Amino acid sequence: MNAIIMSGYGGADQLSLRDVPEPAVENHEILLEVHAAGVNPVDWKIREGYLKDFLPYTFPLILGWEAAGIVRRVGEAVTLFKPGDPIFVLNEFTRPGCYAEFVTVDERNAAIKPGNINFVEAASLPLVGLTAWQALVDAANISEGKRVLIHAGAGGVGSFAIQLAKARGAWVATTCSAANIAFVKELGADEVIDYTKEDFTARLKEMDIVLDTMAGKVYRDSFKVMRRGGVIVSLLEEPDQELTAAYGVRAEHVLVKPNSRQLAEIGRLIESGSIQPVVKQVFPLEEVREAHNRSQSGHTVGKIMLKMKE
């Protein structure tokens, strides 16, 4: 099978298309024929070696941990799916990745693909959807009427999180550049702050929930706009005990985990029309280096995808 192999830490030139053996299927595993896979910032951060102390890998390595496609074979212990089922999945980061024509996935990390979207759109959902769900629903207990600030609303996680928060009945503010103001308003944002021209701390106050996707100064400044008793959830920062005590808020750090039940819930929101996938750039598998360069530029809107099959 064709797969993108990472031969070592470094730039995008470490990625190359090779012919490798098809993986064997065991126990609770599914052999997934990959139709599309997502390209996410975590992929190039792993490639660059930024996460090697946290996620040690040996080489050669296949990157990419979210995908959608067709079940081709199942292990002896599989009960949830059968060959021919269309699924979408978030694999564990400890497993081989999805930049390949076939990948093995644990059946407990997959769900049936929503019927009203294609495979590229479905593959764009697992990582950003589960990240937003686990941050806003699990960690922050979002509910109707809550005031929510979502940083970087035009990005992959941000664009999903805005829609999820609105589906839960929240009032949503977000930050983005001027070029993306109309886009995040279409997603449902009630108030938009152009971070290139205005400090969000001058516009917002008494926020119940903040979703931090930026870290650093943005994370620290976010405490200033929160009400006492609120919740700040960061995808990058561990809770700062001094700040939480000073502002009287709760802080959480979320590292996304596969969850088939939550993925199925996300699928139902997609089928109901409450949330739309946001795919902006699609590359064939052999153009993975360009896809990584686009992601690494830091100026992406929505999701970047690799497409393996028509």
Short mmCIF file of C-alpha atoms in Angstrom, two decimals:
data_model
loop_
_atom_site.label_atom_id
_atom_site.label_comp_id
_atom_site.label_asym_id
_atom_site.label_seq_id
_atom_site.Cartn_x
_atom_site.Cartn_y
_atom_site.Cartn_z
CA MET A 1 0.00 0.00 0.00
CA ASN A 2 1.03 3.64 -0.43
CA ALA A 3 1.84 5.55 2.74
CA ILE A 4 3.60 8.74 3.73
CA ILE A 5 6.67 7.78 5.74
CA MET A 6 8.47 10.12 8.11
CA SER A 7 12.12 9.08 8.23
CA GLY A 8 13.23 11.32 11.11
CA TYR A 9 12.67 14.63 12.87
CA GLY A 10 12.97 17.75 10.74
CA GLY A 11 11.25 19.69 7.99
CA ALA A 12 8.59 18.60 5.51
CA ASP A 13 11.32 17.00 3.38
CA GLN A 14 11.33 14.16 5.94
CA LEU A 15 8.00 13.02 4.47
CA SER A 16 8.00 10.74 1.43
CA LEU A 17 5.56 8.47 -0.40
CA ARG A 18 6.53 4.79 -0.16
CA ASP A 19 5.11 1.34 -0.78
CA VAL A 20 4.81 -0.48 2.57
CA PRO A 21 3.10 -3.70 3.71
CA GLU A 22 -0.59 -3.60 4.56
CA PRO A 23 -1.08 -3.84 8.35
CA ALA A 24 -2.41 -7.01 9.97
CA VAL A 25 -5.68 -6.95 11.94
CA GLU A 26 -5.98 -8.27 15.50
CA ASN A 27 -8.73 -8.67 18.15
CA HIS A 28 -10.71 -5.40 18.43
CA GLU A 29 -9.04 -3.88 15.37
CA ILE A 30 -10.55 -2.79 12.07
CA LEU A 31 -8.68 -2.53 8.79
CA LEU A 32 -9.81 0.83 7.46
CA GLU A 33 -9.50 1.69 3.79
CA VAL A 34 -8.67 5.37 4.19
CA HIS A 35 -10.51 7.74 1.86
CA ALA A 36 -9.34 10.93 3.59
CA ALA A 37 -7.20 12.00 6.54
CA GLY A 38 -6.82 15.25 8.43
CA VAL A 39 -3.66 17.34 8.66
CA ASN A 40 -3.40 19.03 12.05
CA PRO A 41 -0.83 21.20 13.84
CA VAL A 42 0.05 18.27 16.10
CA ASP A 43 1.30 16.41 13.00
CA TRP A 44 3.98 18.93 12.06
CA LYS A 45 4.84 19.56 15.71
CA ILE A 46 5.60 15.84 16.03
CA ARG A 47 7.55 15.97 12.76
CA GLU A 48 9.63 18.91 13.97
CA GLY A 49 10.42 17.08 17.22
CA TYR A 50 8.63 19.55 19.51
CA LEU A 51 6.73 16.74 21.26
CA LYS A 52 9.42 14.05 21.33
CA ASP A 53 9.75 14.13 25.13
CA PHE A 54 6.01 13.69 25.51
CA LEU A 55 5.35 11.40 22.53
CA PRO A 56 8.52 9.40 21.80
CA TYR A 57 8.44 7.64 18.43
CA THR A 58 10.70 5.31 16.51
CA PHE A 59 11.22 5.61 12.75
CA PRO A 60 9.98 5.10 10.13
CA LEU A 61 6.70 6.66 11.29
CA ILE A 62 3.34 7.29 9.65
CA LEU A 63 1.69 10.52 10.85
CA GLY A 64 -1.97 11.54 11.02
CA TRP A 65 -4.52 10.27 13.53
CA GLU A 66 -7.96 11.15 12.15
CA ALA A 67 -9.51 9.58 9.08
CA ALA A 68 -12.65 8.40 7.37
CA GLY A 69 -13.18 5.48 5.03
CA ILE A 70 -14.60 1.99 4.60
CA VAL A 71 -14.17 -1.00 6.91
CA ARG A 72 -12.47 -3.75 4.87
CA ARG A 73 -11.67 -6.40 7.51
CA VAL A 74 -12.37 -6.85 11.21
CA GLY A 75 -10.61 -8.69 14.03
CA GLU A 76 -12.11 -11.69 15.80
CA ALA A 77 -13.31 -9.64 18.79
CA VAL A 78 -14.95 -6.84 16.77
CA THR A 79 -18.69 -6.48 17.42
CA LEU A 80 -19.49 -2.87 16.52
CA PHE A 81 -18.73 -2.83 12.79
CA LYS A 82 -18.66 -5.07 9.75
CA PRO A 83 -16.89 -4.94 6.39
CA GLY A 84 -18.43 -2.27 4.17
CA ASP A 85 -19.35 0.12 6.99
CA PRO A 86 -18.41 3.78 6.41
CA ILE A 87 -16.73 5.13 9.55
CA PHE A 88 -14.75 8.05 10.91
CA VAL A 89 -12.15 7.70 13.64
CA LEU A 90 -9.62 9.31 15.94
CA ASN A 91 -6.76 6.88 16.51
CA GLU A 92 -4.56 6.91 19.60
CA PHE A 93 -1.34 8.86 19.11
CA THR A 94 0.58 5.73 20.08
CA ARG A 95 -0.70 3.84 17.01
CA PRO A 96 0.51 4.06 13.39
CA GLY A 97 -1.03 7.05 11.64
CA CYS A 98 -3.55 7.53 8.86
CA TYR A 99 -1.45 9.06 6.06
CA ALA A 100 -1.85 5.75 4.24
CA GLU A 101 -4.21 3.77 2.01
CA PHE A 102 -4.97 1.42 4.92
CA VAL A 103 -4.68 1.72 8.69
CA THR A 104 -5.71 -0.43 11.64
CA VAL A 105 -7.94 1.27 14.21
CA ASP A 106 -9.49 0.11 17.46
CA GLU A 107 -13.24 -0.32 16.94
CA ARG A 108 -13.81 1.54 20.24
CA ASN A 109 -12.38 4.72 18.69
CA ALA A 110 -14.67 4.86 15.65
CA ALA A 111 -18.26 5.75 14.77
CA ILE A 112 -20.46 5.43 11.70
CA LYS A 113 -19.87 8.31 9.29
CA PRO A 114 -22.70 10.88 9.16
CA GLY A 115 -24.75 10.13 6.07
CA ASN A 116 -25.11 13.72 4.85
CA ILE A 117 -21.40 14.48 4.36
CA ASN A 118 -18.59 13.01 2.24
CA PHE A 119 -15.47 11.22 3.46
CA VAL A 120 -13.24 14.30 3.31
CA GLU A 121 -15.69 16.25 5.47
CA ALA A 122 -16.07 13.33 7.87
CA ALA A 123 -12.31 12.96 8.26
CA SER A 124 -12.06 16.64 9.20
CA LEU A 125 -14.16 16.15 12.34
CA PRO A 126 -12.69 13.68 14.86
CA LEU A 127 -9.75 15.63 16.29
CA VAL A 128 -11.29 19.10 16.31
CA GLY A 129 -14.74 17.82 17.23
CA LEU A 130 -13.58 15.71 20.16
CA THR A 131 -11.21 18.44 21.33
CA ALA A 132 -14.03 20.99 21.40
CA TRP A 133 -16.44 18.51 23.01
CA GLN A 134 -14.03 17.47 25.75
CA ALA A 135 -13.14 21.11 26.45
CA LEU A 136 -16.58 22.71 26.37
CA VAL A 137 -18.92 19.88 27.39
CA ASP A 138 -16.78 17.69 29.65
CA ALA A 139 -14.40 20.20 31.24
CA ALA A 140 -16.47 23.42 31.19
CA ASN A 141 -20.00 21.96 31.44
CA ILE A 142 -21.32 24.41 28.84
CA SER A 143 -25.06 25.07 28.92
CA GLU A 144 -27.70 27.41 27.59
CA GLY A 145 -27.10 31.09 28.29
CA LYS A 146 -23.41 30.76 29.18
CA ARG A 147 -21.06 33.51 27.93
CA VAL A 148 -18.19 31.84 26.08
CA LEU A 149 -14.96 33.23 24.60
CA ILE A 150 -13.29 31.06 21.97
CA HIS A 151 -9.84 32.19 20.86
CA ALA A 152 -8.81 31.80 17.20
CA GLY A 153 -12.33 31.11 16.00
CA ALA A 154 -11.36 30.67 12.34
CA GLY A 155 -9.03 27.75 13.02
CA GLY A 156 -9.87 24.06 13.02
CA VAL A 157 -10.79 23.71 16.68
CA GLY A 158 -12.19 27.24 16.93
CA SER A 159 -14.56 26.90 13.97
CA PHE A 160 -16.01 23.69 15.40
CA ALA A 161 -16.14 25.06 18.96
CA ILE A 162 -18.15 28.12 17.91
CA GLN A 163 -20.78 25.90 16.31
CA LEU A 164 -20.85 23.47 19.25
CA ALA A 165 -21.26 26.32 21.74
CA LYS A 166 -24.13 27.80 19.71
CA ALA A 167 -25.76 24.36 19.43
CA ARG A 168 -25.65 24.24 23.24
CA GLY A 169 -27.37 27.62 23.51
CA ALA A 170 -24.38 29.73 24.55
CA TRP A 171 -23.54 33.34 23.69
CA VAL A 172 -20.21 33.28 21.86
CA ALA A 173 -17.41 35.78 21.43
CA THR A 174 -14.31 34.97 19.40
CA THR A 175 -11.03 36.44 18.22
CA CYS A 176 -9.71 36.38 14.65
CA SER A 177 -8.08 38.58 12.01
CA ALA A 178 -10.06 41.06 9.92
CA ALA A 179 -10.04 38.70 6.93
CA ASN A 180 -12.03 36.09 8.86
CA ILE A 181 -14.65 38.23 10.61
CA ALA A 182 -17.42 37.42 8.14
CA PHE A 183 -16.52 33.73 8.28
CA VAL A 184 -16.79 33.39 12.08
CA LYS A 185 -20.04 35.37 12.06
CA GLU A 186 -21.44 32.84 9.59
CA LEU A 187 -20.47 30.11 12.06
CA GLY A 188 -22.63 31.85 14.67
CA ALA A 189 -20.28 34.08 16.67
CA ASP A 190 -22.24 36.84 18.45
CA GLU A 191 -19.27 39.15 18.99
CA VAL A 192 -15.99 39.20 17.07
CA ILE A 193 -12.76 40.91 18.09
CA ASP A 194 -10.08 41.60 15.47
CA TYR A 195 -6.99 40.74 17.51
CA THR A 196 -4.73 42.71 15.13
CA LYS A 197 -6.47 45.96 16.04
CA GLU A 198 -8.06 45.52 19.46
CA ASP A 199 -7.32 43.98 22.84
CA PHE A 200 -10.07 41.50 23.69
CA THR A 201 -9.76 42.46 27.38
CA ALA A 202 -11.11 45.92 26.51
CA ARG A 203 -14.29 44.50 24.96
CA LEU A 204 -15.25 41.55 27.12
CA LYS A 205 -16.10 40.93 30.76
CA GLU A 206 -17.96 38.44 32.95
CA MET A 207 -17.26 35.47 30.66
CA ASP A 208 -18.38 32.11 32.05
CA ILE A 209 -16.07 30.00 29.87
CA VAL A 210 -12.88 30.70 27.93
CA LEU A 211 -11.43 28.21 25.44
CA ASP A 212 -7.72 29.00 25.06
CA THR A 213 -6.07 27.71 21.90
CA MET A 214 -3.12 30.13 21.94
CA ALA A 215 -1.29 29.87 25.31
CA GLY A 216 1.21 32.42 26.61
CA LYS A 217 0.01 36.01 27.01
CA VAL A 218 -3.41 35.22 25.52
CA TYR A 219 -3.95 32.58 28.20
CA ARG A 220 -2.87 34.87 31.03
CA ASP A 221 -4.90 37.83 29.77
CA SER A 222 -8.00 35.65 29.46
CA PHE A 223 -8.36 35.53 33.23
CA LYS A 224 -9.07 39.28 33.17
CA VAL A 225 -12.34 38.87 31.27
CA MET A 226 -13.81 36.06 33.38
CA ARG A 227 -16.38 36.14 36.12
CA ARG A 228 -15.52 34.61 39.46
CA GLY A 229 -16.50 30.97 39.39
CA GLY A 230 -15.93 30.71 35.64
CA VAL A 231 -13.90 28.06 33.81
CA ILE A 232 -10.89 28.52 31.53
CA VAL A 233 -9.94 25.50 29.44
CA SER A 234 -6.58 25.51 27.69
CA LEU A 235 -5.41 23.10 25.04
CA LEU A 236 -1.78 24.08 25.64
CA GLU A 237 -1.32 25.39 29.18
CA GLU A 238 -1.42 23.50 32.46
CA PRO A 239 -3.57 25.27 35.11
CA ASP A 240 -1.83 28.28 36.65
CA GLN A 241 -2.64 28.00 40.36
CA GLU A 242 -1.66 31.59 41.14
CA LEU A 243 -3.97 33.00 38.48
CA THR A 244 -6.86 30.71 39.35
CA ALA A 245 -6.62 31.75 43.00
CA ALA A 246 -6.26 35.45 42.19
CA TYR A 247 -9.29 35.54 39.87
CA GLY A 248 -11.43 32.93 41.60
CA VAL A 249 -11.86 30.71 38.55
CA ARG A 250 -11.33 27.05 37.70
CA ALA A 251 -8.68 26.13 35.13
CA GLU A 252 -8.47 22.92 33.12
CA HIS A 253 -6.04 21.49 30.57
CA VAL A 254 -7.47 19.21 27.88
CA LEU A 255 -5.52 16.75 25.76
CA VAL A 256 -7.92 15.10 23.33
CA LYS A 257 -8.65 11.38 23.68
CA PRO A 258 -10.48 9.03 21.30
CA ASN A 259 -14.10 8.44 22.30
CA SER A 260 -16.55 6.58 20.07
CA ARG A 261 -19.64 7.65 22.04
CA GLN A 262 -18.77 11.34 21.74
CA LEU A 263 -17.88 10.86 18.08
CA ALA A 264 -21.34 9.39 17.51
CA GLU A 265 -22.89 12.41 19.28
CA ILE A 266 -20.93 14.70 16.97
CA GLY A 267 -22.19 12.67 14.02
CA ARG A 268 -25.78 13.26 15.13
CA LEU A 269 -25.16 17.03 15.36
CA ILE A 270 -23.77 16.94 11.82
CA GLU A 271 -26.78 14.99 10.52
CA SER A 272 -29.18 17.41 12.22
CA GLY A 273 -27.49 20.37 10.52
CA SER A 274 -26.50 21.97 13.83
CA ILE A 275 -22.80 21.83 12.86
CA GLN A 276 -21.15 21.98 9.44
CA PRO A 277 -17.66 20.64 8.64
CA VAL A 278 -15.23 23.40 7.68
CA VAL A 279 -12.82 22.10 5.01
CA LYS A 280 -10.85 24.78 3.20
CA GLN A 281 -7.93 22.97 1.52
CA VAL A 282 -7.66 19.43 0.14
CA PHE A 283 -4.43 17.87 -1.16
CA PRO A 284 -3.72 14.48 -2.76
CA LEU A 285 -1.61 12.18 -0.58
CA GLU A 286 1.54 12.80 -2.61
CA GLU A 287 1.35 16.54 -1.87
CA VAL A 288 1.62 16.04 1.88
CA ARG A 289 4.67 18.31 2.15
CA GLU A 290 2.68 21.27 0.83
CA ALA A 291 -0.19 20.42 3.18
CA HIS A 292 2.23 20.50 6.12
CA ASN A 293 3.72 23.79 4.98
CA ARG A 294 0.24 25.35 4.77
CA SER A 295 -0.64 24.11 8.24
CA GLN A 296 2.66 25.33 9.66
CA SER A 297 2.15 28.81 8.20
CA GLY A 298 -0.23 29.57 11.06
CA HIS A 299 -2.72 31.37 8.82
CA THR A 300 -5.13 28.57 8.01
CA VAL A 301 -8.92 28.70 8.10
CA GLY A 302 -10.82 25.52 8.92
CA LYS A 303 -9.22 22.17 8.12
CA ILE A 304 -6.49 20.98 5.74
CA MET A 305 -7.11 17.49 4.37
CA LEU A 306 -5.43 14.69 2.45
CA LYS A 307 -7.61 12.79 -0.02
CA MET A 308 -6.72 9.22 -0.97
CA LYS A 309 -9.82 8.07 -2.87
CA GLU A 310 -12.53 9.65 -4.99
#
